[in-house]
Amino acid sequence: MMNIKNCGEGNSGRLLCSDSLLTWKRRSLSSMHKDTKWAKQIIAMQEEDGKWGSFHTLSVSSGRPITTEQALRRLERLGYTIEDVCIQKAVSYMNSCLVGRADIPDRREKLLDWDIFVSLMLATWIRRFSDEFPAANKVADQWAAVITSAFQGNAYHHKEYISAYHDIFGVKPRGGRFVDFTCFYPISLLGNRLDRRIEEALMDYVLNKEDGIYYIYSEKISSFPRVFESRQASRYLAAIELLAKYRHAAYKLHFVVDWLNGLKKENGKWDMGKSVNDKVYFPLSDDWRKQGTHEADCTERISNLISMLSSIQ
């Protein structure tokens, strides 16, 4: 079992490792779903070295119905942490790939800086479960330096981003996921690596960006989704859950609490409908055919998010 340290702020004011993702998840999840059929199916498919076939892109030739990344996203949602053997194996595998002892089996993509992208993905997923791996922390610090340079003067400057990216990684950003940094990986990776001023500027920028966060939500986050009972609204919640990790700036998300409270049913619960069953964020329970289960799952997720946001001043 890993020891998660409680750390304070450094001289720069940057939150070093206090309230790690593991600690946050322990506090925010009121119940676990680790014994569900969904978890058992995924764990049964894990390979001995810790992966689930391809890492990022599903390969038909592999014969696997899920990627390592999809498996981790689902297991995390079901309450698995670094204390669980399946996650320990996966994190160990990802760290081996990050330090060069192993390689992910995915086909190299030619339209972006593949090696930089792989290190970003691996570091992001390692740090979603633990902040005790130096190689992943190094990648996080590299991206923190890039983003800090890009947000001088409390506003985003694309030229400064390009320049800092080149200085840190030795090349100019190539590919849409790097030319525009607002995708899942950097946003997740930097949740506790920036100082307050940069966090606040980044939060304002992301909230008002017309196309949201790539891989998560494709519309402006400062505007609510048009239909609450929809997968789009579930993805919207995922974007808010991701941004809530920015402890210095998450107070800017309080407007979401008012919106969600206004969507409660008369019984004090939430129900996003059965259409949100995407096998990613929902379901949490084994069987949504049973009366009240999807309402219970939706209420659990939204209650946890409201609790998290309401605790931030």
GROMACS .gro file of C-alpha atoms in nm:
model
  313
    1MET     CA    1   0.000   0.000   0.000
    2MET     CA    2   0.140   0.336  -0.101
    3ASN     CA    3   0.192   0.620   0.144
    4ILE     CA    4   0.036   0.944   0.018
    5LYS     CA    5   0.210   1.238   0.177
    6ASN     CA    6   0.046   1.557   0.300
    7CYS     CA    7   0.251   1.844   0.163
    8GLY     CA    8   0.224   2.219   0.192
    9GLU     CA    9   0.304   2.504  -0.042
   10GLY     CA   10   0.649   2.583  -0.167
   11ASN     CA   11   0.803   2.929  -0.166
   12SER     CA   12   0.635   3.009  -0.497
   13GLY     CA   13   0.292   2.942  -0.350
   14ARG     CA   14   0.245   2.642  -0.579
   15LEU     CA   15   0.049   2.362  -0.420
   16LEU     CA   16   0.300   2.079  -0.434
   17CYS     CA   17   0.107   1.768  -0.345
   18SER     CA   18  -0.151   1.854  -0.080
   19ASP     CA   19  -0.498   1.719  -0.156
   20SER     CA   20  -0.368   1.471  -0.411
   21LEU     CA   21  -0.616   1.321  -0.653
   22LEU     CA   22  -0.627   1.007  -0.440
   23THR     CA   23  -0.715   1.207  -0.128
   24TRP     CA   24  -0.975   1.410  -0.318
   25LYS     CA   25  -1.144   1.098  -0.446
   26ARG     CA   26  -1.156   0.944  -0.101
   27ARG     CA   27  -1.328   1.252   0.033
   28SER     CA   28  -1.570   1.307  -0.254
   29LEU     CA   29  -1.695   0.955  -0.318
   30SER     CA   30  -1.957   0.862  -0.064
   31SER     CA   31  -1.995   0.508  -0.189
   32MET     CA   32  -1.799   0.271  -0.407
   33HIS     CA   33  -1.900   0.044  -0.689
   34LYS     CA   34  -1.600  -0.184  -0.691
   35ASP     CA   35  -1.799  -0.506  -0.673
   36THR     CA   36  -2.016  -0.437  -0.975
   37LYS     CA   37  -2.019  -0.655  -1.282
   38TRP     CA   38  -1.869  -0.365  -1.477
   39ALA     CA   39  -1.554  -0.364  -1.265
   40LYS     CA   40  -1.522  -0.742  -1.265
   41GLN     CA   41  -1.547  -0.756  -1.646
   42ILE     CA   42  -1.273  -0.496  -1.691
   43ILE     CA   43  -1.036  -0.644  -1.433
   44ALA     CA   44  -1.075  -0.990  -1.588
   45MET     CA   45  -0.941  -0.853  -1.917
   46GLN     CA   46  -0.628  -0.695  -1.770
   47GLU     CA   47  -0.304  -0.845  -1.899
   48GLU     CA   48  -0.028  -0.964  -1.670
   49ASP     CA   49   0.191  -0.660  -1.734
   50GLY     CA   50  -0.092  -0.425  -1.633
   51LYS     CA   51  -0.229  -0.306  -1.967
   52TRP     CA   52  -0.551  -0.375  -2.159
   53GLY     CA   53  -0.412  -0.403  -2.512
   54SER     CA   54  -0.367  -0.069  -2.687
   55PHE     CA   55  -0.334   0.236  -2.469
   56HIS     CA   56  -0.513   0.519  -2.651
   57THR     CA   57  -0.662   0.397  -2.979
   58LEU     CA   58  -0.871   0.082  -2.999
   59SER     CA   59  -0.710  -0.169  -3.236
   60VAL     CA   60  -0.932  -0.418  -3.418
   61SER     CA   61  -0.639  -0.652  -3.472
   62SER     CA   62  -0.572  -0.675  -3.098
   63GLY     CA   63  -0.904  -0.844  -3.037
   64ARG     CA   64  -0.952  -0.634  -2.725
   65PRO     CA   65  -1.287  -0.454  -2.671
   66ILE     CA   66  -1.129  -0.181  -2.456
   67THR     CA   67  -0.810   0.024  -2.436
   68THR     CA   68  -0.597   0.073  -2.125
   69GLU     CA   69  -0.711   0.432  -2.108
   70GLN     CA   70  -1.079   0.338  -2.131
   71ALA     CA   71  -1.035   0.074  -1.863
   72LEU     CA   72  -0.868   0.321  -1.626
   73ARG     CA   73  -1.133   0.588  -1.684
   74ARG     CA   74  -1.410   0.342  -1.605
   75LEU     CA   75  -1.238   0.187  -1.302
   76GLU     CA   76  -1.162   0.531  -1.162
   77ARG     CA   77  -1.529   0.620  -1.198
   78LEU     CA   78  -1.623   0.301  -1.013
   79GLY     CA   79  -1.404   0.397  -0.718
   80TYR     CA   80  -1.072   0.223  -0.780
   81THR     CA   81  -0.755   0.389  -0.645
   82ILE     CA   82  -0.383   0.321  -0.622
   83GLU     CA   83  -0.458   0.097  -0.326
   84ASP     CA   84  -0.616  -0.159  -0.560
   85VAL     CA   85  -0.395  -0.422  -0.723
   86CYS     CA   86  -0.532  -0.369  -1.074
   87ILE     CA   87  -0.448   0.003  -1.055
   88GLN     CA   88  -0.105  -0.063  -0.906
   89LYS     CA   89  -0.027  -0.295  -1.198
   90ALA     CA   90  -0.152  -0.042  -1.452
   91VAL     CA   91   0.040   0.248  -1.298
   92SER     CA   92   0.357   0.039  -1.280
   93TYR     CA   93   0.316  -0.049  -1.648
   94MET     CA   94   0.259   0.314  -1.746
   95ASN     CA   95   0.562   0.427  -1.548
   96SER     CA   96   0.775   0.162  -1.722
   97CYS     CA   97   0.661   0.302  -2.057
   98LEU     CA   98   0.724   0.658  -1.946
   99VAL     CA   99   1.084   0.589  -1.838
  100GLY     CA  100   1.162   0.382  -2.149
  101ARG     CA  101   1.159   0.029  -2.010
  102ALA     CA  102   0.852  -0.062  -2.217
  103ASP     CA  103   0.645   0.078  -2.504
  104ILE     CA  104   0.273   0.116  -2.555
  105PRO     CA  105   0.159  -0.103  -2.848
  106ASP     CA  106  -0.032   0.174  -3.028
  107ARG     CA  107   0.053   0.268  -3.384
  108ARG     CA  108   0.253   0.591  -3.396
  109GLU     CA  109   0.043   0.885  -3.511
  110LYS     CA  110   0.215   1.102  -3.770
  111LEU     CA  111   0.016   1.423  -3.740
  112LEU     CA  112   0.144   1.526  -3.399
  113ASP     CA  113   0.452   1.504  -3.178
  114TRP     CA  114   0.395   1.139  -3.088
  115ASP     CA  115   0.663   1.094  -2.823
  116ILE     CA  116   0.555   1.411  -2.643
  117PHE     CA  117   0.192   1.304  -2.667
  118VAL     CA  118   0.264   0.960  -2.524
  119SER     CA  119   0.455   1.104  -2.230
  120LEU     CA  120   0.170   1.348  -2.168
  121MET     CA  121  -0.092   1.071  -2.170
  122LEU     CA  122   0.109   0.842  -1.947
  123ALA     CA  123   0.197   1.112  -1.695
  124THR     CA  124  -0.163   1.228  -1.682
  125TRP     CA  125  -0.301   0.886  -1.603
  126ILE     CA  126  -0.027   0.804  -1.354
  127ARG     CA  127  -0.095   1.126  -1.167
  128ARG     CA  128  -0.470   1.067  -1.162
  129PHE     CA  129  -0.390   0.784  -0.921
  130SER     CA  130  -0.062   0.887  -0.756
  131ASP     CA  131   0.172   1.185  -0.737
  132GLU     CA  132   0.468   0.978  -0.616
  133PHE     CA  133   0.625   0.893  -0.953
  134PRO     CA  134   0.914   1.130  -1.040
  135ALA     CA  135   0.895   1.077  -1.417
  136ALA     CA  136   0.527   1.173  -1.425
  137ASN     CA  137   0.589   1.469  -1.196
  138LYS     CA  138   0.866   1.588  -1.428
  139VAL     CA  139   0.625   1.591  -1.723
  140ALA     CA  140   0.373   1.781  -1.510
  141ASP     CA  141   0.636   2.041  -1.421
  142GLN     CA  142   0.732   2.081  -1.787
  143TRP     CA  143   0.374   2.153  -1.882
  144ALA     CA  144   0.332   2.381  -1.582
  145ALA     CA  145   0.626   2.586  -1.707
  146VAL     CA  146   0.474   2.611  -2.055
  147ILE     CA  147   0.131   2.715  -1.931
  148THR     CA  148   0.273   2.960  -1.677
  149SER     CA  149   0.465   3.134  -1.956
  150ALA     CA  150   0.153   3.142  -2.172
  151PHE     CA  151  -0.058   3.317  -1.908
  152GLN     CA  152   0.165   3.609  -1.811
  153GLY     CA  153  -0.045   3.918  -1.747
  154ASN     CA  154  -0.351   3.709  -1.647
  155ALA     CA  155  -0.446   3.639  -2.008
  156TYR     CA  156  -0.353   3.370  -2.258
  157HIS     CA  157  -0.084   3.461  -2.513
  158HIS     CA  158  -0.051   3.207  -2.791
  159LYS     CA  159   0.291   3.332  -2.906
  160GLU     CA  160   0.427   3.286  -2.557
  161TYR     CA  161   0.278   2.937  -2.548
  162ILE     CA  162   0.449   2.845  -2.876
  163SER     CA  163   0.779   2.990  -2.755
  164ALA     CA  164   0.769   2.817  -2.416
  165TYR     CA  165   0.665   2.486  -2.574
  166HIS     CA  166   0.966   2.508  -2.807
  167ASP     CA  167   1.199   2.595  -2.521
  168ILE     CA  168   1.080   2.302  -2.307
  169PHE     CA  169   1.029   2.030  -2.568
  170GLY     CA  170   1.274   2.138  -2.839
  171VAL     CA  171   1.013   2.162  -3.118
  172LYS     CA  172   0.718   2.380  -3.205
  173PRO     CA  173   0.377   2.227  -3.125
  174ARG     CA  174   0.242   2.012  -3.407
  175GLY     CA  175  -0.107   1.867  -3.428
  176GLY     CA  176  -0.436   2.008  -3.304
  177ARG     CA  177  -0.401   1.862  -2.956
  178PHE     CA  178  -0.079   2.059  -2.905
  179VAL     CA  179  -0.140   2.376  -3.105
  180ASP     CA  180  -0.444   2.412  -2.879
  181PHE     CA  181  -0.354   2.284  -2.531
  182THR     CA  182  -0.710   2.274  -2.393
  183CYS     CA  183  -0.764   1.901  -2.405
  184PHE     CA  184  -0.815   1.647  -2.128
  185TYR     CA  185  -0.448   1.566  -2.068
  186PRO     CA  186  -0.290   1.904  -1.985
  187ILE     CA  187  -0.602   2.019  -1.799
  188SER     CA  188  -0.599   1.704  -1.585
  189LEU     CA  189  -0.222   1.699  -1.541
  190LEU     CA  190  -0.196   2.056  -1.407
  191GLY     CA  191  -0.465   2.033  -1.141
  192ASN     CA  192  -0.224   2.098  -0.854
  193ARG     CA  193   0.091   2.225  -1.029
  194LEU     CA  194   0.012   2.595  -1.086
  195ASP     CA  195   0.008   2.895  -0.854
  196ARG     CA  196  -0.313   3.078  -0.775
  197ARG     CA  197  -0.277   3.355  -1.032
  198ILE     CA  198  -0.214   3.117  -1.319
  199GLU     CA  199  -0.491   2.882  -1.208
  200GLU     CA  200  -0.742   3.165  -1.205
  201ALA     CA  201  -0.637   3.292  -1.546
  202LEU     CA  202  -0.645   2.940  -1.690
  203MET     CA  203  -0.990   2.876  -1.542
  204ASP     CA  204  -1.131   3.193  -1.700
  205TYR     CA  205  -0.981   3.098  -2.034
  206VAL     CA  206  -1.114   2.742  -2.033
  207LEU     CA  207  -1.461   2.837  -1.909
  208ASN     CA  208  -1.508   3.086  -2.192
  209LYS     CA  209  -1.348   2.886  -2.472
  210GLU     CA  210  -1.608   2.821  -2.741
  211ASP     CA  211  -1.517   2.457  -2.799
  212GLY     CA  212  -1.457   2.349  -2.440
  213ILE     CA  213  -1.209   2.076  -2.348
  214TYR     CA  214  -1.110   1.831  -2.622
  215TYR     CA  215  -1.198   1.467  -2.541
  216ILE     CA  216  -1.439   1.582  -2.265
  217TYR     CA  217  -1.690   1.850  -2.367
  218SER     CA  218  -1.704   2.030  -2.700
  219GLU     CA  219  -1.902   2.343  -2.613
  220LYS     CA  220  -1.855   2.656  -2.404
  221ILE     CA  221  -1.842   2.553  -2.039
  222SER     CA  222  -1.967   2.885  -1.900
  223SER     CA  223  -2.298   2.811  -2.076
  224PHE     CA  224  -2.515   2.525  -1.958
  225PRO     CA  225  -2.607   2.233  -2.185
  226ARG     CA  226  -2.946   2.277  -2.350
  227VAL     CA  227  -3.088   1.942  -2.233
  228PHE     CA  228  -3.018   1.808  -1.884
  229GLU     CA  229  -3.134   1.455  -1.959
  230SER     CA  230  -2.861   1.391  -2.217
  231ARG     CA  231  -2.514   1.252  -2.263
  232GLN     CA  232  -2.401   1.603  -2.347
  233ALA     CA  233  -2.501   1.715  -1.999
  234SER     CA  234  -2.313   1.417  -1.851
  235ARG     CA  235  -2.004   1.526  -2.042
  236TYR     CA  236  -2.059   1.878  -1.912
  237LEU     CA  237  -2.046   1.742  -1.558
  238ALA     CA  238  -1.722   1.562  -1.649
  239ALA     CA  239  -1.570   1.894  -1.754
  240ILE     CA  240  -1.673   2.055  -1.425
  241GLU     CA  241  -1.539   1.757  -1.229
  242LEU     CA  242  -1.207   1.797  -1.410
  243LEU     CA  243  -1.184   2.171  -1.343
  244ALA     CA  244  -1.285   2.124  -0.979
  245LYS     CA  245  -0.934   1.986  -0.918
  246TYR     CA  246  -0.801   2.343  -0.947
  247ARG     CA  247  -0.828   2.420  -0.580
  248HIS     CA  248  -0.721   2.784  -0.611
  249ALA     CA  249  -0.973   2.863  -0.885
  250ALA     CA  250  -1.260   2.617  -0.841
  251TYR     CA  251  -1.463   2.888  -0.664
  252LYS     CA  252  -1.531   3.017  -1.016
  253LEU     CA  253  -1.748   2.707  -1.067
  254HIS     CA  254  -2.003   2.794  -0.797
  255PHE     CA  255  -2.253   2.896  -1.067
  256VAL     CA  256  -2.286   2.526  -1.150
  257VAL     CA  257  -2.415   2.449  -0.799
  258ASP     CA  258  -2.707   2.688  -0.840
  259TRP     CA  259  -2.790   2.537  -1.179
  260LEU     CA  260  -2.784   2.181  -1.047
  261ASN     CA  261  -2.990   2.264  -0.739
  262GLY     CA  262  -3.253   2.409  -0.967
  263LEU     CA  263  -3.278   2.076  -1.150
  264LYS     CA  264  -3.368   1.864  -0.848
  265LYS     CA  265  -3.686   1.663  -0.864
  266GLU     CA  266  -3.956   1.709  -0.603
  267ASN     CA  267  -3.810   1.418  -0.408
  268GLY     CA  268  -3.477   1.602  -0.378
  269LYS     CA  269  -3.297   1.377  -0.625
  270TRP     CA  270  -3.164   1.410  -0.977
  271ASP     CA  271  -3.240   1.196  -1.280
  272MET     CA  272  -3.060   1.250  -1.610
  273GLY     CA  273  -3.252   0.971  -1.783
  274LYS     CA  274  -3.139   0.640  -1.924
  275SER     CA  275  -2.972   0.797  -2.229
  276VAL     CA  276  -2.666   0.889  -2.021
  277ASN     CA  277  -2.575   0.519  -2.000
  278ASP     CA  278  -2.249   0.541  -2.199
  279LYS     CA  279  -2.047   0.279  -2.006
  280VAL     CA  280  -1.806   0.557  -1.910
  281TYR     CA  281  -1.963   0.788  -1.653
  282PHE     CA  282  -2.274   0.574  -1.607
  283PRO     CA  283  -2.399   0.334  -1.494
  284LEU     CA  284  -2.254   0.292  -1.149
  285SER     CA  285  -2.506   0.032  -1.037
  286ASP     CA  286  -2.525  -0.314  -1.193
  287ASP     CA  287  -2.870  -0.290  -1.347
  288TRP     CA  288  -3.053   0.022  -1.459
  289ARG     CA  289  -3.364  -0.183  -1.533
  290LYS     CA  290  -3.433  -0.188  -1.160
  291GLN     CA  291  -3.655   0.094  -1.047
  292GLY     CA  292  -3.469   0.392  -0.904
  293THR     CA  293  -3.115   0.278  -0.985
  294HIS     CA  294  -3.036   0.537  -1.252
  295GLU     CA  295  -3.187   0.807  -1.032
  296ALA     CA  296  -2.966   0.691  -0.744
  297ASP     CA  297  -2.656   0.691  -0.964
  298CYS     CA  298  -2.726   1.039  -1.100
  299THR     CA  299  -2.798   1.170  -0.751
  300GLU     CA  300  -2.475   1.023  -0.616
  301ARG     CA  301  -2.263   1.179  -0.889
  302ILE     CA  302  -2.424   1.522  -0.869
  303SER     CA  303  -2.431   1.526  -0.488
  304ASN     CA  304  -2.058   1.450  -0.480
  305LEU     CA  305  -1.986   1.731  -0.725
  306ILE     CA  306  -2.200   1.982  -0.533
  307SER     CA  307  -2.032   1.881  -0.207
  308MET     CA  308  -1.691   1.930  -0.362
  309LEU     CA  309  -1.771   2.272  -0.509
  310SER     CA  310  -1.955   2.393  -0.199
  311SER     CA  311  -1.651   2.321   0.018
  312ILE     CA  312  -1.437   2.562  -0.185
  313GLN     CA  313  -1.437   2.930  -0.093
   0.00000   0.00000   0.00000
